[in-house]
């Protein structure tokens, strides 16, 4: 997978081409400026700089089959690594991720995984996209007004405009607010409650989104996603 550097950020070439206007926009320059200022002031920001665009580097633009949209990165030490809902090896899976695994257990009878690293999904074409790409340590949604929404809205819009038959898994009200950005005549939108412990029993459990996604992929003669993350060999 080829990557190129843009303003000290490594990003896969397909995404770099598609998002050229965003990287050169005033709002993106302002995001970089604020992040630099916060770091100089001693603020800890997650994920680490090289991992901010991890989702794009692990899932090239031309490989995207499924999009799982989260809100913002985990704000605890060691948790965020640039993929929505995912945590690195050795980090305890947070409650929402545990509920995702419980839904997988319901659908496929898979045992709860031994780790919470979803890179295996990403490498199969599942774009694990957070609407906000950074957060201050221990301050959830602290970069809500930074401008990341402009960037990630552009990501969703470009996928909608330039590709066909992408499956968007939109869990919770925040993710579902992105529906107007998606052309439902050529893409597949699956909605459910958020997997958070506060809402999972209100429509996330039993949504069958993983099975339904693979049924759609199979109908398109595309390789289904292997959702068993313990088999990331």
PDB file of C-alpha atoms in Angstrom:
ATOM      1  CA  UNK A   1       0.000   0.000   0.000  1.00  0.00           C
ATOM      2  CA  UNK A   2       1.540   3.260  -1.088  1.00  0.00           C
ATOM      3  CA  UNK A   3       1.422   6.273   1.197  1.00  0.00           C
ATOM      4  CA  UNK A   4       2.547   9.838   0.667  1.00  0.00           C
ATOM      5  CA  UNK A   5       3.267  12.591   3.147  1.00  0.00           C
ATOM      6  CA  UNK A   6       1.133  15.715   3.200  1.00  0.00           C
ATOM      7  CA  UNK A   7       2.019  18.358   5.747  1.00  0.00           C
ATOM      8  CA  UNK A   8       3.791  15.806   7.937  1.00  0.00           C
ATOM      9  CA  UNK A   9       0.886  13.346   7.721  1.00  0.00           C
ATOM     10  CA  UNK A  10       1.143   9.972   6.006  1.00  0.00           C
ATOM     11  CA  UNK A  11      -1.958   9.029   4.098  1.00  0.00           C
ATOM     12  CA  UNK A  12      -2.736   6.482   1.403  1.00  0.00           C
ATOM     13  CA  UNK A  13      -2.434   7.938  -2.094  1.00  0.00           C
ATOM     14  CA  UNK A  14      -6.021   7.250  -3.134  1.00  0.00           C
ATOM     15  CA  UNK A  15      -7.367   9.185  -0.177  1.00  0.00           C
ATOM     16  CA  UNK A  16      -4.800  11.930  -0.717  1.00  0.00           C
ATOM     17  CA  UNK A  17      -6.040  12.448  -4.266  1.00  0.00           C
ATOM     18  CA  UNK A  18      -9.726  12.384  -3.349  1.00  0.00           C
ATOM     19  CA  UNK A  19      -9.266  14.739  -0.384  1.00  0.00           C
ATOM     20  CA  UNK A  20      -6.786  17.138  -1.976  1.00  0.00           C
ATOM     21  CA  UNK A  21      -9.089  20.132  -1.546  1.00  0.00           C
ATOM     22  CA  UNK A  22      -9.607  19.370   2.143  1.00  0.00           C
ATOM     23  CA  UNK A  23      -5.888  19.177   2.907  1.00  0.00           C
ATOM     24  CA  UNK A  24      -5.318  22.579   1.324  1.00  0.00           C
ATOM     25  CA  UNK A  25      -8.362  24.283   2.870  1.00  0.00           C
ATOM     26  CA  UNK A  26      -8.247  27.067   5.488  1.00  0.00           C
ATOM     27  CA  UNK A  27     -10.198  24.974   8.009  1.00  0.00           C
ATOM     28  CA  UNK A  28      -7.659  22.145   7.798  1.00  0.00           C
ATOM     29  CA  UNK A  29      -4.810  24.599   8.340  1.00  0.00           C
ATOM     30  CA  UNK A  30      -6.664  25.849  11.409  1.00  0.00           C
ATOM     31  CA  UNK A  31      -7.051  22.304  12.761  1.00  0.00           C
ATOM     32  CA  UNK A  32      -3.293  21.749  12.449  1.00  0.00           C
ATOM     33  CA  UNK A  33      -2.589  25.093  14.088  1.00  0.00           C
ATOM     34  CA  UNK A  34      -4.822  24.394  17.084  1.00  0.00           C
ATOM     35  CA  UNK A  35      -3.399  20.899  17.569  1.00  0.00           C
ATOM     36  CA  UNK A  36       0.130  22.275  17.512  1.00  0.00           C
ATOM     37  CA  UNK A  37      -0.791  24.989  20.010  1.00  0.00           C
ATOM     38  CA  UNK A  38      -2.449  22.527  22.372  1.00  0.00           C
ATOM     39  CA  UNK A  39       0.531  20.189  22.282  1.00  0.00           C
ATOM     40  CA  UNK A  40       2.935  23.091  22.947  1.00  0.00           C
ATOM     41  CA  UNK A  41       0.775  24.020  25.930  1.00  0.00           C
ATOM     42  CA  UNK A  42       1.271  20.518  27.328  1.00  0.00           C
ATOM     43  CA  UNK A  43      -2.070  19.070  26.351  1.00  0.00           C
ATOM     44  CA  UNK A  44      -2.075  15.321  25.706  1.00  0.00           C
ATOM     45  CA  UNK A  45      -3.949  14.501  22.516  1.00  0.00           C
ATOM     46  CA  UNK A  46      -5.143  11.113  21.299  1.00  0.00           C
ATOM     47  CA  UNK A  47      -4.415   9.298  19.085  1.00  0.00           C
ATOM     48  CA  UNK A  48      -0.707   9.915  18.554  1.00  0.00           C
ATOM     49  CA  UNK A  49       0.034  12.035  15.494  1.00  0.00           C
ATOM     50  CA  UNK A  50       1.116   9.184  13.191  1.00  0.00           C
ATOM     51  CA  UNK A  51      -2.137   7.324  13.950  1.00  0.00           C
ATOM     52  CA  UNK A  52      -4.639  10.113  13.271  1.00  0.00           C
ATOM     53  CA  UNK A  53      -5.165   8.857   9.711  1.00  0.00           C
ATOM     54  CA  UNK A  54      -4.787   5.161  10.553  1.00  0.00           C
ATOM     55  CA  UNK A  55      -8.253   4.284   9.240  1.00  0.00           C
ATOM     56  CA  UNK A  56      -7.390   5.674   5.816  1.00  0.00           C
ATOM     57  CA  UNK A  57      -4.010   3.976   5.633  1.00  0.00           C
ATOM     58  CA  UNK A  58      -5.381   0.564   6.586  1.00  0.00           C
ATOM     59  CA  UNK A  59      -8.404   0.882   4.273  1.00  0.00           C
ATOM     60  CA  UNK A  60      -7.423   2.495   0.947  1.00  0.00           C
ATOM     61  CA  UNK A  61     -10.083   4.493  -0.875  1.00  0.00           C
ATOM     62  CA  UNK A  62     -10.414   1.887  -3.602  1.00  0.00           C
ATOM     63  CA  UNK A  63     -10.861  -0.915  -1.052  1.00  0.00           C
ATOM     64  CA  UNK A  64     -13.777   0.463   0.986  1.00  0.00           C
ATOM     65  CA  UNK A  65     -16.731  -1.946   1.222  1.00  0.00           C
ATOM     66  CA  UNK A  66     -18.249  -1.064   4.597  1.00  0.00           C
ATOM     67  CA  UNK A  67     -18.164   2.084   6.737  1.00  0.00           C
ATOM     68  CA  UNK A  68     -18.641   1.944  10.514  1.00  0.00           C
ATOM     69  CA  UNK A  69     -18.977   5.467  11.839  1.00  0.00           C
ATOM     70  CA  UNK A  70     -18.026   6.419  15.386  1.00  0.00           C
ATOM     71  CA  UNK A  71     -18.103   9.800  17.092  1.00  0.00           C
ATOM     72  CA  UNK A  72     -14.667  10.643  18.510  1.00  0.00           C
ATOM     73  CA  UNK A  73     -11.584   8.706  19.644  1.00  0.00           C
ATOM     74  CA  UNK A  74     -11.349   7.068  23.026  1.00  0.00           C
ATOM     75  CA  UNK A  75      -9.948   9.559  25.528  1.00  0.00           C
ATOM     76  CA  UNK A  76      -8.197   7.145  27.896  1.00  0.00           C
ATOM     77  CA  UNK A  77      -4.470   6.455  27.847  1.00  0.00           C
ATOM     78  CA  UNK A  78      -3.434   3.903  25.231  1.00  0.00           C
ATOM     79  CA  UNK A  79      -6.936   3.341  23.850  1.00  0.00           C
ATOM     80  CA  UNK A  80      -7.169   5.385  20.637  1.00  0.00           C
ATOM     81  CA  UNK A  81      -5.266   4.309  17.532  1.00  0.00           C
ATOM     82  CA  UNK A  82      -7.213   5.938  14.742  1.00  0.00           C
ATOM     83  CA  UNK A  83      -9.942   3.332  14.196  1.00  0.00           C
ATOM     84  CA  UNK A  84     -13.513   3.789  15.426  1.00  0.00           C
ATOM     85  CA  UNK A  85     -14.465   1.478  18.309  1.00  0.00           C
ATOM     86  CA  UNK A  86     -11.076  -0.308  18.120  1.00  0.00           C
ATOM     87  CA  UNK A  87      -8.313  -0.441  20.738  1.00  0.00           C
ATOM     88  CA  UNK A  88      -4.709  -1.652  20.325  1.00  0.00           C
ATOM     89  CA  UNK A  89      -3.565  -5.070  21.438  1.00  0.00           C
ATOM     90  CA  UNK A  90      -3.167  -5.302  25.200  1.00  0.00           C
ATOM     91  CA  UNK A  91      -5.862  -2.697  25.954  1.00  0.00           C
ATOM     92  CA  UNK A  92      -9.121  -3.794  27.574  1.00  0.00           C
ATOM     93  CA  UNK A  93     -12.042  -3.451  25.153  1.00  0.00           C
ATOM     94  CA  UNK A  94     -14.399  -0.638  26.251  1.00  0.00           C
ATOM     95  CA  UNK A  95     -18.095  -1.382  26.913  1.00  0.00           C
ATOM     96  CA  UNK A  96     -19.375  -0.354  23.461  1.00  0.00           C
ATOM     97  CA  UNK A  97     -16.866  -2.661  21.793  1.00  0.00           C
ATOM     98  CA  UNK A  98     -17.819  -5.499  24.114  1.00  0.00           C
ATOM     99  CA  UNK A  99     -21.424  -5.010  23.021  1.00  0.00           C
ATOM    100  CA  UNK A 100     -20.346  -5.148  19.371  1.00  0.00           C
ATOM    101  CA  UNK A 101     -18.715  -8.489  20.129  1.00  0.00           C
ATOM    102  CA  UNK A 102     -21.893  -9.649  21.908  1.00  0.00           C
ATOM    103  CA  UNK A 103     -23.897  -8.851  18.786  1.00  0.00           C
ATOM    104  CA  UNK A 104     -21.416 -10.830  16.712  1.00  0.00           C
ATOM    105  CA  UNK A 105     -21.849 -13.705  19.149  1.00  0.00           C
ATOM    106  CA  UNK A 106     -25.623 -13.507  18.645  1.00  0.00           C
ATOM    107  CA  UNK A 107     -25.319 -13.437  14.862  1.00  0.00           C
ATOM    108  CA  UNK A 108     -22.472 -15.856  14.177  1.00  0.00           C
ATOM    109  CA  UNK A 109     -22.008 -17.629  17.516  1.00  0.00           C
ATOM    110  CA  UNK A 110     -18.416 -16.390  17.627  1.00  0.00           C
ATOM    111  CA  UNK A 111     -16.826 -16.389  21.084  1.00  0.00           C
ATOM    112  CA  UNK A 112     -15.997 -12.995  22.551  1.00  0.00           C
ATOM    113  CA  UNK A 113     -12.533 -12.122  21.147  1.00  0.00           C
ATOM    114  CA  UNK A 114      -9.448 -12.046  23.304  1.00  0.00           C
ATOM    115  CA  UNK A 115      -8.552  -8.504  22.196  1.00  0.00           C
ATOM    116  CA  UNK A 116     -10.222  -5.378  20.793  1.00  0.00           C
ATOM    117  CA  UNK A 117      -7.978  -4.590  17.841  1.00  0.00           C
ATOM    118  CA  UNK A 118     -10.137  -4.256  14.702  1.00  0.00           C
ATOM    119  CA  UNK A 119      -7.297  -3.811  12.206  1.00  0.00           C
ATOM    120  CA  UNK A 120      -8.260  -7.125  10.599  1.00  0.00           C
ATOM    121  CA  UNK A 121     -11.618  -5.639   9.643  1.00  0.00           C
ATOM    122  CA  UNK A 122      -9.954  -2.499   8.300  1.00  0.00           C
ATOM    123  CA  UNK A 123      -7.642  -4.514   6.075  1.00  0.00           C
ATOM    124  CA  UNK A 124     -10.655  -6.254   4.534  1.00  0.00           C
ATOM    125  CA  UNK A 125     -12.296  -2.996   3.481  1.00  0.00           C
ATOM    126  CA  UNK A 126     -14.133  -1.852   6.605  1.00  0.00           C
ATOM    127  CA  UNK A 127     -13.473   1.866   7.042  1.00  0.00           C
ATOM    128  CA  UNK A 128     -13.540   2.461  10.808  1.00  0.00           C
ATOM    129  CA  UNK A 129     -14.144   6.192  10.693  1.00  0.00           C
ATOM    130  CA  UNK A 130     -14.604   8.551  13.614  1.00  0.00           C
ATOM    131  CA  UNK A 131     -16.389  11.819  12.844  1.00  0.00           C
ATOM    132  CA  UNK A 132     -13.784  13.570  14.992  1.00  0.00           C
ATOM    133  CA  UNK A 133     -10.212  12.407  14.550  1.00  0.00           C
ATOM    134  CA  UNK A 134      -8.630  13.714  17.757  1.00  0.00           C
ATOM    135  CA  UNK A 135      -9.512  14.288  21.410  1.00  0.00           C
ATOM    136  CA  UNK A 136      -7.826  15.689  24.513  1.00  0.00           C
ATOM    137  CA  UNK A 137      -6.870  13.153  27.164  1.00  0.00           C
ATOM    138  CA  UNK A 138      -9.740  12.436  29.547  1.00  0.00           C
ATOM    139  CA  UNK A 139     -11.991  15.009  27.852  1.00  0.00           C
ATOM    140  CA  UNK A 140     -14.551  13.299  25.599  1.00  0.00           C
ATOM    141  CA  UNK A 141     -15.722  15.349  22.603  1.00  0.00           C
ATOM    142  CA  UNK A 142     -13.193  18.051  23.510  1.00  0.00           C
ATOM    143  CA  UNK A 143     -12.350  18.596  19.829  1.00  0.00           C
ATOM    144  CA  UNK A 144     -15.973  18.794  18.736  1.00  0.00           C
ATOM    145  CA  UNK A 145     -15.546  22.391  17.571  1.00  0.00           C
ATOM    146  CA  UNK A 146     -12.115  21.932  16.011  1.00  0.00           C
ATOM    147  CA  UNK A 147     -13.403  21.461  12.470  1.00  0.00           C
ATOM    148  CA  UNK A 148     -12.907  17.737  11.960  1.00  0.00           C
ATOM    149  CA  UNK A 149     -16.555  17.368  10.928  1.00  0.00           C
ATOM    150  CA  UNK A 150     -15.842  19.312   7.743  1.00  0.00           C
ATOM    151  CA  UNK A 151     -13.142  16.807   6.877  1.00  0.00           C
ATOM    152  CA  UNK A 152     -15.025  13.632   7.720  1.00  0.00           C
ATOM    153  CA  UNK A 153     -18.228  14.912   6.105  1.00  0.00           C
ATOM    154  CA  UNK A 154     -16.143  15.334   2.956  1.00  0.00           C
ATOM    155  CA  UNK A 155     -14.907  11.756   3.355  1.00  0.00           C
ATOM    156  CA  UNK A 156     -18.476  10.439   3.490  1.00  0.00           C
ATOM    157  CA  UNK A 157     -19.561  12.660   0.592  1.00  0.00           C
ATOM    158  CA  UNK A 158     -16.654  11.562  -1.608  1.00  0.00           C
ATOM    159  CA  UNK A 159     -17.375   7.917  -0.923  1.00  0.00           C
ATOM    160  CA  UNK A 160     -21.025   8.501  -1.775  1.00  0.00           C
ATOM    161  CA  UNK A 161     -20.246  10.398  -4.969  1.00  0.00           C
ATOM    162  CA  UNK A 162     -17.388   8.349  -6.379  1.00  0.00           C
ATOM    163  CA  UNK A 163     -18.222   4.791  -5.338  1.00  0.00           C
ATOM    164  CA  UNK A 164     -21.174   2.417  -5.511  1.00  0.00           C
ATOM    165  CA  UNK A 165     -22.717  -0.164  -3.188  1.00  0.00           C
ATOM    166  CA  UNK A 166     -20.909   0.828  -0.005  1.00  0.00           C
ATOM    167  CA  UNK A 167     -22.603  -0.417   3.155  1.00  0.00           C
ATOM    168  CA  UNK A 168     -22.894   2.279   5.825  1.00  0.00           C
ATOM    169  CA  UNK A 169     -23.479   0.987   9.368  1.00  0.00           C
ATOM    170  CA  UNK A 170     -24.866   3.961  11.289  1.00  0.00           C
ATOM    171  CA  UNK A 171     -25.298   3.262  14.987  1.00  0.00           C
ATOM    172  CA  UNK A 172     -26.967   5.927  17.086  1.00  0.00           C
ATOM    173  CA  UNK A 173     -28.360   9.393  16.436  1.00  0.00           C
ATOM    174  CA  UNK A 174     -24.992  11.042  15.845  1.00  0.00           C
ATOM    175  CA  UNK A 175     -24.041   8.646  13.055  1.00  0.00           C
ATOM    176  CA  UNK A 176     -27.511   8.763  11.545  1.00  0.00           C
ATOM    177  CA  UNK A 177     -27.250  12.537  11.165  1.00  0.00           C
ATOM    178  CA  UNK A 178     -24.850  11.760   8.283  1.00  0.00           C
ATOM    179  CA  UNK A 179     -27.576  10.103   6.183  1.00  0.00           C
ATOM    180  CA  UNK A 180     -28.158  13.252   4.061  1.00  0.00           C
ATOM    181  CA  UNK A 181     -24.542  12.963   2.861  1.00  0.00           C
ATOM    182  CA  UNK A 182     -25.164   9.487   1.412  1.00  0.00           C
ATOM    183  CA  UNK A 183     -26.893   8.723  -1.872  1.00  0.00           C
ATOM    184  CA  UNK A 184     -29.293   5.988  -0.806  1.00  0.00           C
ATOM    185  CA  UNK A 185     -30.080   5.113  -4.431  1.00  0.00           C
ATOM    186  CA  UNK A 186     -26.652   3.549  -4.919  1.00  0.00           C
ATOM    187  CA  UNK A 187     -25.486   2.702  -1.398  1.00  0.00           C
ATOM    188  CA  UNK A 188     -26.827   0.600   1.480  1.00  0.00           C
ATOM    189  CA  UNK A 189     -27.644   2.308   4.784  1.00  0.00           C
ATOM    190  CA  UNK A 190     -28.232   0.149   7.864  1.00  0.00           C
ATOM    191  CA  UNK A 191     -29.281   1.939  11.046  1.00  0.00           C
ATOM    192  CA  UNK A 192     -29.493   0.760  14.638  1.00  0.00           C
ATOM    193  CA  UNK A 193     -29.105   2.033  18.176  1.00  0.00           C
ATOM    194  CA  UNK A 194     -25.606   2.794  19.415  1.00  0.00           C
ATOM    195  CA  UNK A 195     -23.780  -0.160  21.034  1.00  0.00           C
ATOM    196  CA  UNK A 196     -23.230   1.850  24.212  1.00  0.00           C
ATOM    197  CA  UNK A 197     -24.505   0.141  27.387  1.00  0.00           C
ATOM    198  CA  UNK A 198     -27.025   3.000  27.632  1.00  0.00           C
ATOM    199  CA  UNK A 199     -28.707   2.131  24.332  1.00  0.00           C
ATOM    200  CA  UNK A 200     -27.623  -1.311  23.078  1.00  0.00           C
ATOM    201  CA  UNK A 201     -30.804  -2.955  24.389  1.00  0.00           C
ATOM    202  CA  UNK A 202     -32.925  -0.453  22.449  1.00  0.00           C
ATOM    203  CA  UNK A 203     -32.164  -1.795  18.995  1.00  0.00           C
ATOM    204  CA  UNK A 204     -28.484  -2.589  18.627  1.00  0.00           C
ATOM    205  CA  UNK A 205     -28.702  -6.143  19.929  1.00  0.00           C
ATOM    206  CA  UNK A 206     -30.453  -8.155  17.272  1.00  0.00           C
ATOM    207  CA  UNK A 207     -29.818  -5.676  14.441  1.00  0.00           C
ATOM    208  CA  UNK A 208     -28.026  -8.392  12.431  1.00  0.00           C
ATOM    209  CA  UNK A 209     -25.890  -5.777  10.693  1.00  0.00           C
ATOM    210  CA  UNK A 210     -22.909  -8.077  10.295  1.00  0.00           C
ATOM    211  CA  UNK A 211     -24.905 -10.840   8.629  1.00  0.00           C
ATOM    212  CA  UNK A 212     -26.852  -8.334   6.525  1.00  0.00           C
ATOM    213  CA  UNK A 213     -23.631  -6.666   5.368  1.00  0.00           C
ATOM    214  CA  UNK A 214     -22.241  -9.981   4.186  1.00  0.00           C
ATOM    215  CA  UNK A 215     -25.493 -10.863   2.465  1.00  0.00           C
ATOM    216  CA  UNK A 216     -25.276  -7.603   0.518  1.00  0.00           C
ATOM    217  CA  UNK A 217     -21.636  -8.203  -0.380  1.00  0.00           C
ATOM    218  CA  UNK A 218     -22.414 -11.733  -1.518  1.00  0.00           C
ATOM    219  CA  UNK A 219     -25.271 -10.446  -3.702  1.00  0.00           C
ATOM    220  CA  UNK A 220     -22.747  -8.157  -5.370  1.00  0.00           C
ATOM    221  CA  UNK A 221     -20.284 -11.023  -5.903  1.00  0.00           C
ATOM    222  CA  UNK A 222     -17.877  -9.392  -3.466  1.00  0.00           C
ATOM    223  CA  UNK A 223     -15.921 -11.222  -0.784  1.00  0.00           C
ATOM    224  CA  UNK A 224     -17.775 -11.081   2.551  1.00  0.00           C
ATOM    225  CA  UNK A 225     -16.069  -9.713   5.649  1.00  0.00           C
ATOM    226  CA  UNK A 226     -14.554 -12.208   8.071  1.00  0.00           C
ATOM    227  CA  UNK A 227     -15.710 -10.622  11.332  1.00  0.00           C
ATOM    228  CA  UNK A 228     -13.642 -12.990  13.527  1.00  0.00           C
ATOM    229  CA  UNK A 229     -10.885 -10.644  14.683  1.00  0.00           C
ATOM    230  CA  UNK A 230      -9.045 -13.400  16.541  1.00  0.00           C
ATOM    231  CA  UNK A 231      -8.189 -14.783  13.093  1.00  0.00           C
ATOM    232  CA  UNK A 232      -6.027 -11.862  11.946  1.00  0.00           C
ATOM    233  CA  UNK A 233      -3.199 -13.939  10.537  1.00  0.00           C
TER     234      UNK A 233
END
